[in-house]
Coordinates of C-alpha atoms in Angstrom, one line a residue:
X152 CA 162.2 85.6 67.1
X153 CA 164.1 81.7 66.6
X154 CA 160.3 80.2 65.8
X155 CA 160.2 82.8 62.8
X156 CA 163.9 81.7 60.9
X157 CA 165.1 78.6 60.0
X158 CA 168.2 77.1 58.7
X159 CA 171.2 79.8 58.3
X160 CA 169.2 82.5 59.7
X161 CA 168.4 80.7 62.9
X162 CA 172.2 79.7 63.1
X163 CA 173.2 83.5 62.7
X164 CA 170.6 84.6 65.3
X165 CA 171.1 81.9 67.7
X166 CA 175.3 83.1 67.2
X167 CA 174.3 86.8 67.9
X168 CA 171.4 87.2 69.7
X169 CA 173.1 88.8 72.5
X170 CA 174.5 91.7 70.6
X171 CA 171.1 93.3 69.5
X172 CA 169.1 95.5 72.6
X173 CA 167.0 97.0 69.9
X174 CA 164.8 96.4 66.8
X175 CA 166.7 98.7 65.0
X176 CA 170.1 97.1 65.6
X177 CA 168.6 93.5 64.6
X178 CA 167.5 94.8 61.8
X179 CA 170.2 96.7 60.3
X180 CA 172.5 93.9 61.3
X181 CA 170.4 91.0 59.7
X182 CA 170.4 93.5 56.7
X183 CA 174.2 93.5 56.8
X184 CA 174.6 90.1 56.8
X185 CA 171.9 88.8 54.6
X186 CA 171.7 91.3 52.2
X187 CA 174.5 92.1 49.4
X188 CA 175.4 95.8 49.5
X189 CA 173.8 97.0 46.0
X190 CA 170.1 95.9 47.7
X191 CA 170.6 97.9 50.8
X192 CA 168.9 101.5 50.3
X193 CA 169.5 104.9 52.2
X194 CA 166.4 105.5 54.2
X195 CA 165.9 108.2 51.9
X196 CA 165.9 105.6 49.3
X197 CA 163.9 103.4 51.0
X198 CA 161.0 106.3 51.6
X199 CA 161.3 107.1 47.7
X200 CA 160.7 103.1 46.8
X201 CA 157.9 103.1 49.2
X202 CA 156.2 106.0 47.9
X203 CA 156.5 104.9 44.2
X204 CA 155.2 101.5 44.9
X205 CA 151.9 102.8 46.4
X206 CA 148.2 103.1 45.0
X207 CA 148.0 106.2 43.0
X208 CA 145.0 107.5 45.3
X209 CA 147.5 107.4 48.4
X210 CA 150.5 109.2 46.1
X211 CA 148.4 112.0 45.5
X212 CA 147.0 112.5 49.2
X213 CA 151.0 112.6 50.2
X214 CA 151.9 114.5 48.0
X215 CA 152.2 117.8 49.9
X216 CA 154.5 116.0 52.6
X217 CA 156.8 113.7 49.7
X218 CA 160.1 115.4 51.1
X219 CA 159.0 113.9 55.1
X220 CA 160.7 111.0 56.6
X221 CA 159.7 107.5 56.3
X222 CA 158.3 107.5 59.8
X223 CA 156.1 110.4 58.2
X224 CA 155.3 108.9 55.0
X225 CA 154.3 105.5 57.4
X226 CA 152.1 107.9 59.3
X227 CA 150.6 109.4 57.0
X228 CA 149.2 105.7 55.3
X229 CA 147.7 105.1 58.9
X230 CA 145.4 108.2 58.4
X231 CA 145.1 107.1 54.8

């Protein structure tokens, strides 16, 4: 991961690299520091910004599933 960031990111890594055992947690926590509050989206949110931003052809063939998780929604592109 340190040959991907640079600059301030690298520093905060390189500060708290010990604390992540997970993807997850390194990902939430670099959200939490890097991102200001009012960008940060429920992963409800997240699935509904997703969804809206794709091709029309894909909305369509998910449509039956919309209310599914994002790991679902994610899933569902693969056999897209």
């Amino acid at each position: 991961m340190p040959e991907l960031l640079k600059g301030t990111a690298l520093k905060w890594y390189i500060a708290n690299n010990e604390h992540w055992r997970t993807w997850t947690s390194f990902a939430t926590s670099f959200q939490e520091f890097f991102l200001p509050r009012p960008l940060r989206f429920s992963k409800e949110r997240e699935r509904q910004q997703i969804y809206s931003c794709s091709l029309p052809d894909f909305r369509a063939f998910a449509r039956p599933y919309q209310n599914g998780s994002l790991i679902e929604l994610m899933q569902l592109a693969e056999e897209f």
